[in-house]
């Protein structure tokens, strides 16, 4: 439809010769020189010519509006809007669609674009697609889909871009049945082999965790382009099938298909290597990136830092960061994430002192670092700076704030923040549930977990760690058993060491030692010495010294250098008056060179308070990134 408008106006230009001034205006539009084009439009020379050629008017105004959109000059666009209204050109579909594109891309208030759309006398598929796409970009998928149904009801046939926008709305909703319904619409209307639509379909199935259907859509494409390949590789990586993602990349790159790999593909591959811990392959990809001259690509650079960080190579990540020619806030924030991921929270604050805080996206990582250090005062300073810089309603930052205040003991304040959040993701819920659990308010943590499930948020492994921890420290044995079974049976989550630790601790606190030992013996991770340490600790709190002795000897067998096994076994012997055996354990420790670790505590003393402090008040005087480089 759009091509028909373009051809129509192109035919006008070829049949009617524009004047020299009109030609200059069109030339400035092509160059994106909006002020110059408008100056000529309003010049005395043009005024003397009285009016533009009526046949050329739609072309001029549409070209000027498109130039304003390209130059991101909304103010000039509003001036042209006034010209359009005076000239009565709003009925021209080419002009109207160009004006609508300007508003939904540049207007600070999307309601203005909707008002303009509602006022159009003729709405073609391009106008409908523009407004539907606008709602998707504003993360309002339900409004986008309602408009799509309204469009179909009026008999307007969708094009490929309309369907891809609706599929993106399904991706945002993660609504699989709706996605399948739209897949049927795509097939019946003959868009199944369209690459734009296919990429959107792959994304829908990927985000709803139906990976096989996403791969099937890809396989049915006659000639998938690099974008389609990247879409399916990203889908595999997003669903933790990193090995398959790497394998598919190898087929794409080395299969003789003649496809060029772009920065997004390399970024996805590096993400897979990082999550798999494949450092060697990550370095090979790094070499390929250098060979192809893609080091200046922001996506590739940040993915390289992320890959080295996930592989634990903080030093390599810092070398890459220091060697970047055009360091920007994206790479700087990625480096902060590397330090935070590897527990080097002091280094995060050190880098903040060095570069300053750029934008709201870096605040989440900095607050996480403060949380890791339990530095509540520094966290409050960052919180204040975030508010001063205009930060508002960012789910990542607000989730990090909930986690910070909960870990630092201000659980009531964390809960107030949680309640005020308009958007909560799984991380937000996990942070608040864990905060209640760690502060001795297990019942509230359990109730919040149930509320999360009722609201349709699917819990992950961390969610169950938090709720099991809450049950453990509040003696909720029946609830703990139920959640452990629910995790495996309904959500298909394989219990890890931490899950078993929480449940064994719960059973041990309830003096159900035999059940705890039976659970541990049947676990896949039964040879992990930390689990036996938890069981041994539970044994020492009850009168079952026979089981305690057996568990302690098992611990010594599994981990001969672990000091706590000997200490607890010695304590058991002393508790029952077997002093000779206790002395033997002491001698065994000396013979094996096992030393008891001294106890430690962590408090923020008045003397050291503020040691990791950074001057947030003077961050406005921090040089820009370009000057710092």
XYZ file of C-alpha atoms in Angstrom:
629
model
C 0.000 0.000 0.000
C 2.790 2.376 0.936
C 4.629 1.584 -2.308
C 1.513 2.614 -4.253
C 1.548 6.033 -2.567
C 5.254 6.430 -3.297
C 4.790 5.445 -6.943
C 1.858 7.836 -7.278
C 3.837 10.778 -5.949
C 6.934 9.772 -7.905
C 4.882 9.785 -11.092
C 3.700 13.311 -10.226
C 7.308 14.464 -9.822
C 8.302 12.975 -13.191
C 5.319 14.454 -15.024
C 5.489 17.956 -13.499
C 8.804 19.805 -13.450
C 9.297 21.612 -10.113
C 10.627 25.166 -10.014
C 14.253 25.841 -8.930
C 13.113 26.796 -5.401
C 10.936 23.695 -5.160
C 13.855 21.555 -6.317
C 16.044 23.096 -3.604
C 13.421 22.308 -0.957
C 13.299 18.670 -2.039
C 17.107 18.526 -2.077
C 17.294 19.834 1.501
C 14.725 17.234 2.561
C 16.870 14.448 1.133
C 19.855 15.769 3.095
C 17.809 16.076 6.295
C 18.401 19.848 6.415
C 14.993 20.704 7.855
C 15.612 24.361 8.912
C 16.974 25.235 5.466
C 14.030 23.587 3.727
C 11.543 25.431 5.927
C 13.368 28.715 5.404
C 13.041 28.304 1.650
C 9.396 27.359 2.020
C 8.740 30.594 3.883
C 11.133 32.739 1.854
C 10.163 35.876 0.020
C 10.934 34.214 -3.287
C 8.441 31.501 -2.594
C 5.947 34.052 -1.278
C 6.253 35.950 -4.553
C 5.432 32.726 -6.346
C 2.238 32.912 -4.281
C 1.791 29.185 -3.699
C 3.436 25.865 -4.315
C 2.281 23.903 -7.307
C -0.961 22.287 -6.038
C -0.027 18.945 -7.550
C 3.306 19.022 -5.729
C 1.996 20.136 -2.341
C 1.456 16.615 -0.885
C 4.935 15.592 -2.013
C 6.574 18.621 -0.405
C 4.811 18.366 2.922
C 5.219 14.598 3.151
C 8.933 14.936 2.347
C 9.356 17.715 4.904
C 7.546 15.706 7.588
C 9.692 12.652 6.874
C 12.810 14.820 7.075
C 11.671 16.145 10.487
C 11.154 12.576 11.707
C 14.562 11.505 10.458
C 16.242 14.540 12.054
C 14.196 14.015 15.268
C 12.997 17.617 15.065
C 9.543 17.523 16.602
C 9.250 21.312 16.931
C 9.687 21.860 13.193
C 7.247 19.021 12.621
C 4.542 20.764 14.660
C 5.065 23.922 12.554
C 4.542 21.838 9.422
C 1.434 20.318 11.025
C -0.026 23.813 11.149
C 0.839 24.316 7.452
C -0.855 21.005 6.612
C -4.037 22.005 8.421
C -4.130 25.391 6.678
C -3.544 23.781 3.306
C -6.257 21.172 3.850
C -3.862 18.321 3.088
C -4.776 16.109 6.026
C -7.086 14.195 3.710
C -4.078 13.092 1.636
C -3.098 9.658 2.941
C 0.598 10.091 2.176
C 0.762 13.356 4.164
C -1.440 12.002 6.963
C 0.699 8.877 7.401
C 3.912 10.933 7.411
C 2.407 13.201 10.067
C 1.243 10.224 12.132
C 4.714 8.686 11.945
C 6.191 11.953 13.233
C 3.899 12.048 16.263
C 4.155 8.449 17.372
C 7.954 8.445 16.992
C 8.780 11.860 18.483
C 5.875 13.172 20.535
C 6.466 12.990 24.303
C 2.752 12.230 24.747
C 1.464 9.270 22.778
C -2.091 10.500 23.324
C -1.361 13.228 20.734
C -0.662 10.552 18.099
C -3.877 8.751 19.046
C -5.883 11.995 18.781
C -4.397 12.633 15.330
C -5.211 9.067 14.246
C -8.813 9.305 15.476
C -9.247 12.552 13.516
C -8.180 11.084 10.161
C -11.042 10.920 7.681
C -9.432 8.059 5.776
C -7.435 5.404 7.621
C -5.527 2.980 5.413
C -3.487 -0.035 6.528
C -0.368 2.124 6.940
C -2.136 4.417 9.425
C -3.504 1.430 11.355
C -0.081 -0.232 11.394
C 1.598 2.961 12.623
C -0.716 3.353 15.599
C -0.627 -0.378 16.454
C 3.174 -0.335 16.282
C 3.204 2.776 18.468
C 1.229 1.036 21.206
C 3.604 -1.945 21.037
C 6.614 0.338 21.381
C 4.960 1.988 24.389
C 4.529 -1.484 25.968
C 0.726 -1.365 25.751
C 0.090 -4.676 23.946
C -3.580 -4.998 24.913
C -4.397 -1.619 23.322
C -2.498 -2.655 20.186
C -4.451 -5.906 19.849
C -7.795 -4.169 20.445
C -7.001 -1.782 17.581
C -6.058 -4.727 15.368
C -9.457 -6.346 15.954
C -11.136 -3.008 15.265
C -9.199 -2.715 11.993
C -10.264 -6.180 10.867
C -13.871 -5.340 11.763
C -13.737 -2.361 9.397
C -12.559 -4.580 6.554
C -8.976 -3.256 6.350
C -6.606 -6.020 5.253
C -3.417 -6.278 7.372
C 0.041 -6.316 5.787
C 3.194 -8.054 6.989
C 4.175 -5.148 9.256
C 0.735 -5.095 10.881
C 0.948 -8.798 11.694
C 4.535 -8.537 12.972
C 3.481 -5.701 15.329
C 0.602 -7.808 16.657
C 2.944 -10.757 17.152
C 5.297 -8.479 19.109
C 2.327 -7.581 21.320
C 1.799 -11.322 21.945
C 5.479 -11.618 22.852
C 5.089 -8.852 25.417
C 2.066 -10.610 26.908
C 3.728 -14.053 26.626
C 0.320 -15.311 25.548
C 0.841 -18.611 23.722
C -2.811 -19.334 22.724
C -3.131 -15.852 21.227
C 0.183 -16.319 19.440
C -1.015 -19.585 17.917
C -4.231 -17.880 16.778
C -2.249 -15.148 15.055
C -0.031 -17.830 13.504
C -3.210 -19.187 11.919
C -4.062 -15.704 10.593
C -0.540 -15.456 9.157
C -0.873 -18.812 7.388
C -4.370 -18.210 5.963
C -3.421 -14.770 4.600
C -0.278 -16.015 2.874
C 2.427 -14.440 5.051
C 4.024 -17.662 6.330
C 7.153 -17.214 4.214
C 7.543 -13.510 4.990
C 10.790 -13.043 6.897
C 9.594 -10.114 9.012
C 6.533 -12.062 10.165
C 8.573 -15.248 10.649
C 11.039 -13.446 12.954
C 8.124 -12.161 15.043
C 6.638 -15.681 15.215
C 9.976 -17.143 16.306
C 10.134 -14.532 19.066
C 6.580 -15.344 20.247
C 7.321 -19.055 20.556
C 10.696 -18.351 22.146
C 9.278 -16.066 24.832
C 6.507 -18.554 25.607
C 9.131 -21.342 25.924
C 7.844 -23.410 22.991
C 11.261 -23.668 21.386
C 10.454 -26.551 19.036
C 7.701 -24.530 17.352
C 10.090 -21.601 16.935
C 12.622 -23.887 15.260
C 9.861 -25.325 13.057
C 8.886 -21.831 11.837
C 12.546 -21.209 10.989
C 12.940 -24.545 9.199
C 9.889 -23.841 7.010
C 11.376 -20.607 5.632
C 12.589 -21.117 2.060
C 15.534 -18.678 2.321
C 16.081 -17.342 5.851
C 18.228 -14.211 5.992
C 20.779 -13.315 8.741
C 18.033 -11.639 10.803
C 16.038 -14.889 10.882
C 19.132 -16.856 11.861
C 19.864 -14.394 14.656
C 16.242 -14.598 15.853
C 16.287 -18.383 16.237
C 19.790 -18.382 17.796
C 18.588 -15.761 20.309
C 15.507 -17.878 21.059
C 17.663 -20.916 21.817
C 19.978 -18.867 24.043
C 17.051 -17.233 25.867
C 15.665 -20.669 26.721
C 19.019 -21.860 28.116
C 19.762 -24.071 25.108
C 23.150 -22.471 24.708
C 24.784 -25.519 23.154
C 22.157 -25.621 20.390
C 22.594 -21.875 19.851
C 26.350 -22.273 19.377
C 25.791 -25.246 17.054
C 23.346 -23.307 14.884
C 25.785 -20.399 14.691
C 28.447 -22.802 13.414
C 26.059 -23.958 10.664
C 25.288 -20.345 9.760
C 28.907 -19.235 9.729
C 30.695 -22.296 8.363
C 27.945 -23.982 6.354
C 28.776 -22.305 3.057
C 25.517 -20.352 3.023
C 27.188 -17.050 2.210
C 25.524 -15.258 5.115
C 27.139 -12.275 6.798
C 27.203 -12.353 10.596
C 26.292 -9.032 12.204
C 26.886 -7.601 15.654
C 23.618 -8.917 17.080
C 24.500 -12.473 16.055
C 27.932 -12.194 17.650
C 26.347 -10.694 20.750
C 23.974 -13.664 21.065
C 26.828 -16.135 20.540
C 28.996 -14.463 23.185
C 26.041 -14.532 25.577
C 25.725 -18.294 25.015
C 29.460 -18.821 25.571
C 29.285 -16.836 28.808
C 26.325 -18.784 30.167
C 27.986 -22.091 29.268
C 31.309 -20.980 30.744
C 33.022 -21.755 27.438
C 35.940 -19.390 27.852
C 38.068 -20.927 25.098
C 35.331 -20.604 22.476
C 34.540 -17.110 23.733
C 38.154 -16.133 23.088
C 37.921 -17.639 19.591
C 34.814 -15.539 18.910
C 36.713 -12.527 20.258
C 39.448 -13.224 17.715
C 36.872 -13.457 14.927
C 35.371 -10.132 16.030
C 38.798 -8.485 15.802
C 39.462 -10.087 12.392
C 36.160 -8.795 10.972
C 36.770 -5.301 12.349
C 33.659 -5.247 14.557
C 35.371 -3.990 17.708
C 33.570 -0.657 17.513
C 30.133 -2.304 17.679
C 28.459 -1.438 21.003
C 26.522 -4.730 21.163
C 29.653 -6.801 20.518
C 31.805 -4.866 23.000
C 29.298 -5.104 25.851
C 28.732 -8.812 25.052
C 32.492 -9.428 25.192
C 32.682 -7.860 28.647
C 29.658 -9.871 29.768
C 31.152 -13.130 28.446
C 34.461 -12.656 30.254
C 32.608 -11.655 33.411
C 30.386 -14.763 33.403
C 33.475 -16.926 32.834
C 35.093 -15.357 35.908
C 37.836 -13.637 33.912
C 37.518 -10.184 35.460
C 41.079 -9.277 34.497
C 40.433 -10.078 30.809
C 37.233 -8.045 30.918
C 39.127 -5.070 32.339
C 41.797 -5.385 29.644
C 39.069 -5.341 26.979
C 37.407 -2.353 28.651
C 40.643 -0.372 28.920
C 41.427 -1.128 25.260
C 38.104 0.154 23.895
C 38.671 3.163 21.660
C 35.213 4.640 22.075
C 34.260 3.784 25.620
C 30.695 4.857 26.307
C 28.141 4.458 29.056
C 26.982 1.104 27.673
C 30.451 -0.448 27.979
C 30.979 1.285 31.334
C 27.741 -0.153 32.714
C 28.718 -3.589 31.326
C 32.039 -3.365 33.220
C 30.161 -2.501 36.403
C 28.058 -5.613 35.808
C 31.212 -7.747 35.455
C 32.494 -6.615 38.843
C 29.100 -7.063 40.478
C 28.580 -10.556 38.988
C 31.923 -11.688 40.402
C 31.316 -10.246 43.868
C 33.889 -7.449 43.528
C 31.549 -4.823 44.922
C 34.365 -2.542 46.077
C 35.605 -2.421 42.481
C 32.134 -1.299 41.377
C 32.271 1.644 43.739
C 35.852 2.350 42.687
C 34.811 2.554 39.028
C 31.944 4.843 40.020
C 34.403 7.179 41.717
C 36.534 7.084 38.572
C 33.821 7.744 35.964
C 30.729 9.051 37.753
C 27.106 7.978 37.283
C 25.849 8.392 33.725
C 22.194 7.488 33.558
C 19.500 5.516 35.292
C 20.599 2.230 33.713
C 23.809 2.107 35.763
C 22.086 2.810 39.069
C 20.713 -0.737 39.345
C 24.204 -2.260 39.252
C 25.618 0.289 41.718
C 22.789 -0.352 44.173
C 23.384 -4.115 43.859
C 27.016 -3.485 44.800
C 25.930 -1.502 47.875
C 23.610 -4.390 48.725
C 26.486 -6.867 48.454
C 28.531 -4.744 50.871
C 25.536 -4.176 53.180
C 26.428 -0.485 52.804
C 23.013 0.987 53.486
C 24.236 4.587 53.833
C 25.971 4.549 50.467
C 22.882 2.880 49.009
C 20.709 5.703 50.316
C 23.042 8.243 48.691
C 22.710 6.456 45.345
C 18.928 6.289 45.837
C 18.785 10.055 46.374
C 20.968 10.702 43.336
C 18.735 8.439 41.243
C 15.688 10.488 42.238
C 17.520 13.801 41.596
C 18.468 12.667 38.090
C 14.817 12.098 37.258
C 14.806 8.339 37.695
C 11.281 7.039 38.133
C 9.465 3.749 37.759
C 12.474 1.762 36.550
C 11.773 -1.832 37.563
C 15.465 -2.839 37.564
C 16.554 -0.003 39.852
C 13.540 -0.287 42.146
C 14.026 -4.066 42.451
C 17.652 -3.451 43.442
C 16.484 -0.912 46.034
C 14.030 -3.411 47.524
C 16.861 -5.939 47.762
C 19.238 -3.384 49.328
C 16.903 -2.231 52.091
C 15.729 -5.776 52.831
C 19.292 -7.099 53.165
C 20.274 -4.174 55.374
C 17.409 -4.858 57.797
C 15.054 -2.074 56.692
C 12.460 -4.609 55.610
C 9.442 -2.390 56.319
C 10.845 0.376 54.109
C 11.652 -2.225 51.428
C 8.048 -3.435 51.571
C 6.737 0.135 51.195
C 8.860 0.522 48.064
C 7.585 -2.834 46.826
C 3.933 -1.838 47.278
C 4.452 1.457 45.426
C 5.961 -0.201 42.353
C 3.591 -0.133 39.384
C 5.538 -2.854 37.533
C 7.063 -5.839 39.354
C 9.056 -8.578 37.706
C 10.181 -11.912 39.104
C 13.362 -10.352 40.524
C 11.258 -7.858 42.503
C 9.121 -10.611 44.028
C 12.182 -12.731 44.839
C 13.927 -9.819 46.542
C 10.943 -9.065 48.785
C 10.224 -12.723 49.645
C 13.905 -13.220 50.477
C 13.888 -10.042 52.556
C 11.033 -11.305 54.715
C 12.707 -14.708 55.064
C 16.091 -13.290 56.085
C 14.553 -10.960 58.651
C 12.626 -13.619 60.568
C 9.256 -12.893 58.984
C 8.756 -16.211 57.259
C 4.969 -16.249 57.320
C 4.871 -12.954 55.417
C 7.363 -14.380 52.920
C 5.181 -17.452 52.370
C 2.053 -15.316 51.952
C 3.865 -13.082 49.450
C 4.968 -16.159 47.493
C 1.365 -17.322 47.277
C 0.279 -13.849 46.147
C 2.956 -13.910 43.427
C 1.659 -17.238 42.094
C -1.934 -15.950 42.159
C -0.896 -12.943 40.040
C 0.429 -15.284 37.367
C 4.157 -14.792 37.942
C 5.928 -18.105 37.391
C 8.426 -18.817 40.214
C 11.976 -19.909 39.426
C 14.626 -21.751 41.426
C 15.514 -18.630 43.438
C 11.849 -18.130 44.375
C 11.753 -21.620 45.884
C 15.068 -21.067 47.691
C 13.556 -17.998 49.350
C 10.259 -19.640 50.328
C 12.049 -22.785 51.629
C 14.378 -20.554 53.638
C 11.330 -18.789 55.074
C 9.804 -22.148 56.034
C 13.100 -23.330 57.529
C 13.527 -20.403 59.894
C 9.913 -20.440 61.031
C 9.381 -24.166 61.536
C 6.859 -24.527 58.706
C 7.577 -28.209 58.009
C 4.417 -29.130 56.099
C 4.633 -26.039 53.901
C 8.299 -26.723 53.212
C 7.599 -30.285 52.094
C 4.761 -29.080 49.868
C 6.853 -26.380 48.166
C 9.738 -28.790 47.575
C 7.371 -31.265 45.909
C 5.593 -28.487 43.982
C 8.887 -27.241 42.599
C 9.691 -30.605 41.029
C 6.227 -31.839 40.073
C 4.424 -28.720 38.780
C 7.220 -26.374 37.719
C 9.777 -28.925 36.539
C 12.614 -27.287 38.485
C 15.392 -29.692 39.410
C 16.377 -29.159 43.072
C 19.909 -27.915 43.583
C 22.254 -27.952 46.545
C 20.674 -24.811 48.026
C 17.146 -26.258 47.851
C 18.251 -29.447 49.616
C 20.153 -27.345 52.166
C 17.001 -25.412 53.082
C 14.789 -28.512 53.370
C 17.393 -30.528 55.344
C 17.831 -27.568 57.681
C 14.046 -27.355 58.091
C 13.737 -31.068 58.915
C 16.768 -30.899 61.200
C 15.347 -27.996 63.185
C 12.174 -30.077 63.654
C 14.408 -33.023 64.839
C 13.270 -35.163 61.891
C 16.819 -36.415 61.420
C 15.966 -39.750 59.815
C 13.776 -38.095 57.176
C 16.495 -35.522 56.487
C 19.141 -38.237 56.119
C 16.892 -40.292 53.830
C 16.266 -37.214 51.669
C 19.989 -36.531 51.432
C 20.854 -40.123 50.533
C 18.385 -40.028 47.622
C 19.564 -36.631 46.302
C 21.564 -36.313 43.073
C 23.999 -34.037 44.919
C 24.402 -36.396 47.908
C 28.200 -36.235 47.702
C 28.294 -32.493 48.322
C 29.941 -32.059 51.720
C 28.023 -28.832 52.485
C 24.757 -30.803 52.682
C 26.243 -33.235 55.159
C 27.513 -30.268 57.161
C 23.942 -28.958 57.453
C 22.709 -32.384 58.557
C 25.565 -32.695 61.027
C 24.723 -29.289 62.488
C 21.133 -30.443 62.953
C 22.293 -33.649 64.666
C 24.236 -31.730 67.317
C 21.043 -29.928 68.374
C 19.186 -33.142 69.217
C 19.910 -36.226 71.335
C 20.488 -38.617 68.402
C 24.235 -38.917 68.917
C 24.485 -42.226 67.019
C 23.247 -40.599 63.805
C 25.400 -37.544 64.507
C 28.514 -39.714 64.790
C 27.685 -41.526 61.541
C 27.099 -38.252 59.663
C 30.300 -36.707 61.022
C 32.377 -39.693 59.887
C 30.713 -39.459 56.461
C 31.687 -35.799 56.351
C 35.311 -36.546 57.198
C 35.355 -39.194 54.470
C 33.961 -36.810 51.855
C 36.033 -33.760 52.793
C 39.059 -34.641 54.963
C 40.234 -31.026 55.088
C 36.954 -29.537 56.314
C 37.587 -28.424 59.905
C 33.957 -28.269 61.028
C 33.492 -32.050 60.708
C 36.193 -32.709 63.304
C 35.012 -29.943 65.614
C 31.387 -31.126 65.620
C 32.360 -34.787 66.056
C 34.599 -33.823 68.984
C 31.722 -31.872 70.513
C 29.453 -34.918 70.160
C 31.960 -37.163 71.968
C 32.358 -34.639 74.774
C 28.573 -34.263 75.119
C 28.185 -37.991 75.840
C 31.319 -38.229 78.012
C 33.549 -40.070 75.498
C 36.602 -37.976 76.297
C 39.165 -40.371 74.846
C 37.489 -40.329 71.425
C 37.327 -36.523 71.603
C 41.107 -36.418 72.201
C 41.636 -38.812 69.272
C 39.735 -36.456 66.992
C 41.928 -33.597 68.202
C 45.068 -35.575 67.417
C 43.689 -36.559 64.003
C 43.222 -32.894 63.163
C 46.831 -32.154 64.106
C 48.153 -35.098 62.084
C 46.261 -34.018 58.978
C 47.110 -30.355 59.433
C 43.471 -29.304 59.722
C 43.087 -26.025 61.578
C 39.944 -24.618 63.108
C 38.900 -21.419 61.377
C 38.348 -18.465 63.735
C 34.857 -17.003 63.930
C 34.146 -13.736 62.159
C 31.493 -11.050 62.205
C 30.861 -8.094 59.911
C 29.704 -4.773 61.244
C 30.024 -1.211 59.975
C 31.914 0.585 62.723
C 31.925 4.339 63.212
C 35.633 4.419 62.326
C 35.174 2.646 58.998
C 31.726 3.999 58.216
C 31.820 5.511 54.777
C 35.050 3.797 53.700
C 33.618 2.844 50.329
C 32.045 6.278 49.995
C 32.009 8.190 46.746
C 31.104 11.828 46.315
C 27.699 11.721 44.705
C 27.090 15.382 45.363
C 29.792 16.392 42.895
C 28.892 13.949 40.138
C 27.594 16.773 38.021
C 31.203 17.971 37.763
C 32.427 14.584 36.522
C 33.794 14.933 32.964
C 31.799 13.532 30.105
C 32.652 10.099 28.812
C 34.348 11.522 25.761
C 36.520 13.837 27.878
C 37.395 11.051 30.283
C 38.533 8.828 27.435
